PDB file of C-alpha atoms in Angstrom:
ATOM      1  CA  UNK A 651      -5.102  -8.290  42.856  1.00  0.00           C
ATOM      2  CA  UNK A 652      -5.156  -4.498  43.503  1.00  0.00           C
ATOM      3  CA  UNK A 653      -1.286  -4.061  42.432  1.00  0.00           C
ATOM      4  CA  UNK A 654      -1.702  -6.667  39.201  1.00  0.00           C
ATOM      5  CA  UNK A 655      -3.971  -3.738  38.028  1.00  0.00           C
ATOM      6  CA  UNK A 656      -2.280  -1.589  38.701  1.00  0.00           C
ATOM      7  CA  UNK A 657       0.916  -3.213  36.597  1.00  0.00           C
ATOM      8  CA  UNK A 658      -1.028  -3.868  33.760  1.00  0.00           C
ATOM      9  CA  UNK A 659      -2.491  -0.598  33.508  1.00  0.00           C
ATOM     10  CA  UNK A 660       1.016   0.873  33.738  1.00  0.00           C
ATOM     11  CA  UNK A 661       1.883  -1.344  31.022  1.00  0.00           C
ATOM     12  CA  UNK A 662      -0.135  -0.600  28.437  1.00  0.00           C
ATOM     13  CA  UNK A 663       0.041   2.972  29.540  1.00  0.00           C
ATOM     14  CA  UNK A 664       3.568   2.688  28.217  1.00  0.00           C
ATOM     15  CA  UNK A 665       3.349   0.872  25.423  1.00  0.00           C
ATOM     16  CA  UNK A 666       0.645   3.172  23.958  1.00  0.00           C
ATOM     17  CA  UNK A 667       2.634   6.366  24.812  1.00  0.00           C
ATOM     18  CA  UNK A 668       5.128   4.884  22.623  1.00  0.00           C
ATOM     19  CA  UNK A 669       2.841   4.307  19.650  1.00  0.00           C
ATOM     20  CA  UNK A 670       2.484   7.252  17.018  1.00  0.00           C
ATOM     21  CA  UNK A 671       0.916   8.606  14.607  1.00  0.00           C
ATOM     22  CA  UNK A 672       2.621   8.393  11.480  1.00  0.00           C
ATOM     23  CA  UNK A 673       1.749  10.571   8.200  1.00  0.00           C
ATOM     24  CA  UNK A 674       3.717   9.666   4.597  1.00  0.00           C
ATOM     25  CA  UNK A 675       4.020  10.500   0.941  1.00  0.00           C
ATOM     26  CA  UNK A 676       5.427   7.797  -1.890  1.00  0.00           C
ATOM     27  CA  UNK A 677       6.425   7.624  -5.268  1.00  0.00           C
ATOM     28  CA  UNK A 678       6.726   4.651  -7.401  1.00  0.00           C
ATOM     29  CA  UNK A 679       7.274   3.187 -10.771  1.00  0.00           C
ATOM     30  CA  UNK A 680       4.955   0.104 -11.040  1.00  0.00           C
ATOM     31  CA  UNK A 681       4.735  -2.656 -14.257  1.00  0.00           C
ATOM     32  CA  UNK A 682       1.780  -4.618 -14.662  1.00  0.00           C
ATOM     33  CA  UNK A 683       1.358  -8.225 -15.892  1.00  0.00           C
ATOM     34  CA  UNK A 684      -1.956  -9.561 -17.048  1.00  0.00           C
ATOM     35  CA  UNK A 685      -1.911 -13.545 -16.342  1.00  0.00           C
ATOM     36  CA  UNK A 686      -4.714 -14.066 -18.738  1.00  0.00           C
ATOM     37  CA  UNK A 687      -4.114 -11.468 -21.991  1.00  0.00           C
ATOM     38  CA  UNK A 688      -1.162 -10.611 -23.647  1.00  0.00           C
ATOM     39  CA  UNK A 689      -1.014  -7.167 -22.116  1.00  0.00           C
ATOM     40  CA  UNK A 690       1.154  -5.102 -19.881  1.00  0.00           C
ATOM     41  CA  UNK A 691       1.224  -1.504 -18.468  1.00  0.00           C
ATOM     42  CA  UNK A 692       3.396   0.346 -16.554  1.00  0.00           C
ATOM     43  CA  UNK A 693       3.470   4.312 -15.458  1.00  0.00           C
ATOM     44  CA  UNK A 694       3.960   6.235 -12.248  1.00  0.00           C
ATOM     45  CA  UNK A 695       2.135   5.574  -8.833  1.00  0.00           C
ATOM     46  CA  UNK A 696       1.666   8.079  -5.718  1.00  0.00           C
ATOM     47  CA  UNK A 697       0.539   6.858  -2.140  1.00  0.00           C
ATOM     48  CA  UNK A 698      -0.750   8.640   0.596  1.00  0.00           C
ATOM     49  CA  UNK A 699      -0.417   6.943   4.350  1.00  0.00           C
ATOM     50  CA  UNK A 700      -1.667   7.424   7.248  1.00  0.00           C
ATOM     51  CA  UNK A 701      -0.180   4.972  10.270  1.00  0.00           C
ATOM     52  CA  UNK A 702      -0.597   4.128  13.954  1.00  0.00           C
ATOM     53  CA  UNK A 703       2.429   2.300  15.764  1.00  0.00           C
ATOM     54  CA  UNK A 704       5.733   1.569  16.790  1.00  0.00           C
ATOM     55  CA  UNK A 705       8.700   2.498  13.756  1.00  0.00           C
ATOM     56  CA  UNK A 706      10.523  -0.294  15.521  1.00  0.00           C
ATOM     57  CA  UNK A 707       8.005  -2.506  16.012  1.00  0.00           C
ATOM     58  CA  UNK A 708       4.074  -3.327  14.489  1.00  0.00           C
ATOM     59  CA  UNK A 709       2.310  -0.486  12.923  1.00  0.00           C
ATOM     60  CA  UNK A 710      -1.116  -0.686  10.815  1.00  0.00           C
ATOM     61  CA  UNK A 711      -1.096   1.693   8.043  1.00  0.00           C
ATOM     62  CA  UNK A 712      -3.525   2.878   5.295  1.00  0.00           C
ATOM     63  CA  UNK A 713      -2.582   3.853   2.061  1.00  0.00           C
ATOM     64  CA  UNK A 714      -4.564   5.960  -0.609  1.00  0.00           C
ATOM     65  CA  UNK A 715      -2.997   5.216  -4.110  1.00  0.00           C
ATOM     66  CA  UNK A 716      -3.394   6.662  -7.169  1.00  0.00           C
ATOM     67  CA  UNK A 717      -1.697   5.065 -10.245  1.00  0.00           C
ATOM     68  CA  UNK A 718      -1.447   6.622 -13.753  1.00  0.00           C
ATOM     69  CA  UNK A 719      -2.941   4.507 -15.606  1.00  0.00           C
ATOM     70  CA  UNK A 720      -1.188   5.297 -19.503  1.00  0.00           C
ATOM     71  CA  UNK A 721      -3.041   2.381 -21.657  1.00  0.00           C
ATOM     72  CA  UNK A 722      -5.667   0.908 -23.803  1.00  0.00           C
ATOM     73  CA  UNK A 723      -6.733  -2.254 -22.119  1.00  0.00           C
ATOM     74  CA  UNK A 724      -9.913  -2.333 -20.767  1.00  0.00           C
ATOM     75  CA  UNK A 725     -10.993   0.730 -23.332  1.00  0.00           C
ATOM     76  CA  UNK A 726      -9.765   3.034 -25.714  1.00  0.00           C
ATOM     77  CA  UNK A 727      -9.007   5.500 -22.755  1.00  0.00           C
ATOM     78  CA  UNK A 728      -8.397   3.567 -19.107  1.00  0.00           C
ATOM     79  CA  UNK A 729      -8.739   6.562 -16.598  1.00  0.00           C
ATOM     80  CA  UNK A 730      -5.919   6.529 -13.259  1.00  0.00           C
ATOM     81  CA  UNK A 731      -6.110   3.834 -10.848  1.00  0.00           C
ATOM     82  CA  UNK A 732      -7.679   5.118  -7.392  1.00  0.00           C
ATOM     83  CA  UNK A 733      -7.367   2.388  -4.445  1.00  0.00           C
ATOM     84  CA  UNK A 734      -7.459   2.161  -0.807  1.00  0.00           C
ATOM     85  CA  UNK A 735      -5.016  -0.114   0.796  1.00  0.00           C
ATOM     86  CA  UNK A 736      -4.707  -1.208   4.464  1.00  0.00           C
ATOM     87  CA  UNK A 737      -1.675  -3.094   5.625  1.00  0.00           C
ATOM     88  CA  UNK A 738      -0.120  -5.081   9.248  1.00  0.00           C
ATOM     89  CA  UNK A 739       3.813  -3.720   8.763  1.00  0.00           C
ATOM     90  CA  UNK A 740       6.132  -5.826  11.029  1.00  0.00           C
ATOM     91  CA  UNK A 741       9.781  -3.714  11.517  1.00  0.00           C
ATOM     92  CA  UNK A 742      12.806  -5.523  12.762  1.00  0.00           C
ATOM     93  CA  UNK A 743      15.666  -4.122  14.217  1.00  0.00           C
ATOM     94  CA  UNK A 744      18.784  -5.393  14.396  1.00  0.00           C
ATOM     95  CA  UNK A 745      20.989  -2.276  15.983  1.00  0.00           C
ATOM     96  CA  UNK A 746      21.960  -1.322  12.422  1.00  0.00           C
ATOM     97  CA  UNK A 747      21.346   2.100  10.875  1.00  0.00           C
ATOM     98  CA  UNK A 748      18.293   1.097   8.491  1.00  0.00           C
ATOM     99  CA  UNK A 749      14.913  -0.095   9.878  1.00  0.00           C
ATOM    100  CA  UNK A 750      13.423  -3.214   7.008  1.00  0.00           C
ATOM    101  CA  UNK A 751      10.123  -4.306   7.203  1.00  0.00           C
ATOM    102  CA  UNK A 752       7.546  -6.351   6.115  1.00  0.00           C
ATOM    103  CA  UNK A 753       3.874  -5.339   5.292  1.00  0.00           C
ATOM    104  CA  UNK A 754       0.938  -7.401   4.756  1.00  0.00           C
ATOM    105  CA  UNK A 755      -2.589  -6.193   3.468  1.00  0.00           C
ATOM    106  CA  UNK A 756      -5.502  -6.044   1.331  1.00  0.00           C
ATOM    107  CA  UNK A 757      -7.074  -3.012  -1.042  1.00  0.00           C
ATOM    108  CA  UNK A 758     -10.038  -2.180  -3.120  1.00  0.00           C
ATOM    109  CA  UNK A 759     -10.023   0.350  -5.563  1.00  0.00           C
ATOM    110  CA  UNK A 760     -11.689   1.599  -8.962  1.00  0.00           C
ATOM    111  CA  UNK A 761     -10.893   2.556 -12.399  1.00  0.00           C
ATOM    112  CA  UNK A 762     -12.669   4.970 -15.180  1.00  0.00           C
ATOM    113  CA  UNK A 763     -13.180   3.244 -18.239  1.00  0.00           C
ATOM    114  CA  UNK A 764     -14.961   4.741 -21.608  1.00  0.00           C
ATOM    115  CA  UNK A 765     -17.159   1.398 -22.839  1.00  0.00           C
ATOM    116  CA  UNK A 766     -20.625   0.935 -23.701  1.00  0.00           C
ATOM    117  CA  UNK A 767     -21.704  -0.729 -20.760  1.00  0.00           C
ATOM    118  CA  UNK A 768     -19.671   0.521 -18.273  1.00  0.00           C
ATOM    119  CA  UNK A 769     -18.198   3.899 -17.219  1.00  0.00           C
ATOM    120  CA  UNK A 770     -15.926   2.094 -13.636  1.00  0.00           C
ATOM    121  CA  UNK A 771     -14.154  -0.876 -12.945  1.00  0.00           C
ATOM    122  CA  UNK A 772     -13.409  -1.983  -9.433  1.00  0.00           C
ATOM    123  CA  UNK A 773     -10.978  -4.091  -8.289  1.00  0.00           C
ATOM    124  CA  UNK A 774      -9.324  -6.124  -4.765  1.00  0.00           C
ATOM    125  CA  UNK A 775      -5.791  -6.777  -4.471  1.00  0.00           C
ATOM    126  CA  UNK A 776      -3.515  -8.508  -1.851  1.00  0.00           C
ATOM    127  CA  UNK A 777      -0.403  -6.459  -1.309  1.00  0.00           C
ATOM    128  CA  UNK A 778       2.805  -7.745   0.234  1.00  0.00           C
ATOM    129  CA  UNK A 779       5.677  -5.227   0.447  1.00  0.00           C
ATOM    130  CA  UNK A 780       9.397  -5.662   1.152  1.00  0.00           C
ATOM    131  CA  UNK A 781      11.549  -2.412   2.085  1.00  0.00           C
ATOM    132  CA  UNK A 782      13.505  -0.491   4.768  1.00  0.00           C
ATOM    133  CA  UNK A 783      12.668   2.648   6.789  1.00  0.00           C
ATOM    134  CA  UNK A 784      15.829   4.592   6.897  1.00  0.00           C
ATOM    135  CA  UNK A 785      15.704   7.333  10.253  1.00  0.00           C
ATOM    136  CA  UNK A 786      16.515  10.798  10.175  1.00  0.00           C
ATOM    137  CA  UNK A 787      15.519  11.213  13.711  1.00  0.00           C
ATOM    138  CA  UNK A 788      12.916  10.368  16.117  1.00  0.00           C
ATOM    139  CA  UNK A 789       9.874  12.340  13.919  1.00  0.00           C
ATOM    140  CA  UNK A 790      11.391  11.997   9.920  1.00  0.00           C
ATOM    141  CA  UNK A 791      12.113   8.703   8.266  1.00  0.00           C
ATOM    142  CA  UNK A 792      12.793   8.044   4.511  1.00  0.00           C
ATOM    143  CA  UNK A 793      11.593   4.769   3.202  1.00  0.00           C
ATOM    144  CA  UNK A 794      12.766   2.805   0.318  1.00  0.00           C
ATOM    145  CA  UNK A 795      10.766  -0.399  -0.570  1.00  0.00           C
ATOM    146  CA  UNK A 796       9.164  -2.784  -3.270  1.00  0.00           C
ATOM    147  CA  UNK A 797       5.588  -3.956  -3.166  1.00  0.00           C
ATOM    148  CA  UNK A 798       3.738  -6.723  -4.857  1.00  0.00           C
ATOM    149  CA  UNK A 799      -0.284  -6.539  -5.647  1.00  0.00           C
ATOM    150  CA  UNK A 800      -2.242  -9.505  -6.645  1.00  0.00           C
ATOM    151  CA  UNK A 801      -4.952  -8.066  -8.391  1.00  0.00           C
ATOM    152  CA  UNK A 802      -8.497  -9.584  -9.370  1.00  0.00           C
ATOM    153  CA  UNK A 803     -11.034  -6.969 -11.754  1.00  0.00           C
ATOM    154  CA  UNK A 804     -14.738  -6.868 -11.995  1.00  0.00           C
ATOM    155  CA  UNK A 805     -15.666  -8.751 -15.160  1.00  0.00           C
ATOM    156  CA  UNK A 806     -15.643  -6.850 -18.143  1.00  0.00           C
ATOM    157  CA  UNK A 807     -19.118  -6.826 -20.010  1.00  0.00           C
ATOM    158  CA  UNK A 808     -18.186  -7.186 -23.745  1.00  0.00           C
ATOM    159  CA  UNK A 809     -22.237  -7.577 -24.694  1.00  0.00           C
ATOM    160  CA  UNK A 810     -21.409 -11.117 -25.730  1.00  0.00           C
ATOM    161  CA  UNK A 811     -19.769 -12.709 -22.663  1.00  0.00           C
ATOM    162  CA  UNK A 812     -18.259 -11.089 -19.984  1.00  0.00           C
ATOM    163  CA  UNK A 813     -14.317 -11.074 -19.344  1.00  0.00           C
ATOM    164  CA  UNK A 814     -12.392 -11.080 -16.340  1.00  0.00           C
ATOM    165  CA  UNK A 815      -8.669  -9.902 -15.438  1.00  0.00           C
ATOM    166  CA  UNK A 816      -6.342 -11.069 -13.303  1.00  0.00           C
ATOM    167  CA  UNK A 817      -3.379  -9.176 -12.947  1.00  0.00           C
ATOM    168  CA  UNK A 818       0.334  -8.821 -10.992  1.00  0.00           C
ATOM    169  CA  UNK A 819       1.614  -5.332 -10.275  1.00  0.00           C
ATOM    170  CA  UNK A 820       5.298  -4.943  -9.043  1.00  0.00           C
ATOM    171  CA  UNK A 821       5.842  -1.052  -7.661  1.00  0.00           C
ATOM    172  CA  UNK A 822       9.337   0.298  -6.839  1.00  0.00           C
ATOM    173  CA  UNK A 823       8.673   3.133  -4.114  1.00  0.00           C
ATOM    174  CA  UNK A 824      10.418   5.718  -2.156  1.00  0.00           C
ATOM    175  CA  UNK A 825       9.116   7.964   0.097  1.00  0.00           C
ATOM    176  CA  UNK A 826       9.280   9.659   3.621  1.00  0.00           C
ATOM    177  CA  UNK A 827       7.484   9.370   6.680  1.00  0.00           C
ATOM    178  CA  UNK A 828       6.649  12.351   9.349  1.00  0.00           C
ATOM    179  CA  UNK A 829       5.892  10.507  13.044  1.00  0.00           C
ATOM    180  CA  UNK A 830       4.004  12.595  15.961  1.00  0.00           C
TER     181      UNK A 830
END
């Protein structure tokens, strides 16, 4: 009993020392479809991450996105898209020189709009992202990958009824990664 804990404990020793930290910065070009208007809107996104795990392996990661928001849909001036994303990335690696993965998650986030009634308009999404880490070395990483947001918004008080959006954003990132 003694030298099964003893095991495990080395165990997970090592598989946590080979965790890290991981710190990133993306840029994307993102379109969004509206599934229940005849609208459409598409500008420039930047993500911040922050991520705990193996490159090769799992990793969790959170994301702090801010999209430029360049239209007139919800008001005659929609303000940028701020959201906070969290995401379960599964790497594989198959001895090749390029690292692709798969992430999984959920966000919330908010929007400024200029209407009578209301001055913000939040919003969830469920985010599934495609892509490949491509390694520098063991701390630097560049990543290149496309990510899909199903997105649902607070209803939309028009006085009369209330409105709600559904929407699909596809984003086209790249980035790079810094590991500790």
């Amino acid at each position: 009993m003694k030298s099964l804990i003893i095991i495990l404990t080395l165990l997970t020793t090592s598989l946590y020392s080979e965790a890290k930290i991981y710190f990133g910065l993306d840029y994307g070009k993102f379109n969004e479809d509206f599934s229940n208007i005849a609208a459409k809107s598409s500008s420039e996104s930047v993500r911040l991450k922050l991520g705990y795990g193996i490159r090769e392996n799992y990793s969790i990661e959170f994301a702090l996105e801010a999209l430029d928001n360049d239209s007139k849909i919800f008001s005659n001036n929609d303000g940028e898209k701020y959201a906070l994303n969290i995401a379960l990335v599964k790497t594989f690696d198959f001895d090749i020189y390029v690292l692709p993965f798969i992430k999984l998650g959920f966000g919330a986030g908010y929007m400024d709009v200029n209407r009578e009634l209301q001055s913000k308009l939040n919003f969830g999404s469920f985010n599934a992202e495609v892509g490949t880490y491509i390694p520098i070395n063991e701390y630097l990483d560049f990543e290149i990958a496309y990510n899909y947001k199903d997105l649902s918004y607070e209803a939309v008080d028009t006085i009369a009824y209330e409105l709600k959006y559904k929407s699909n954003v596809d984003t086209f990132y790249f980035g790079f990664n810094i590991r500790y």
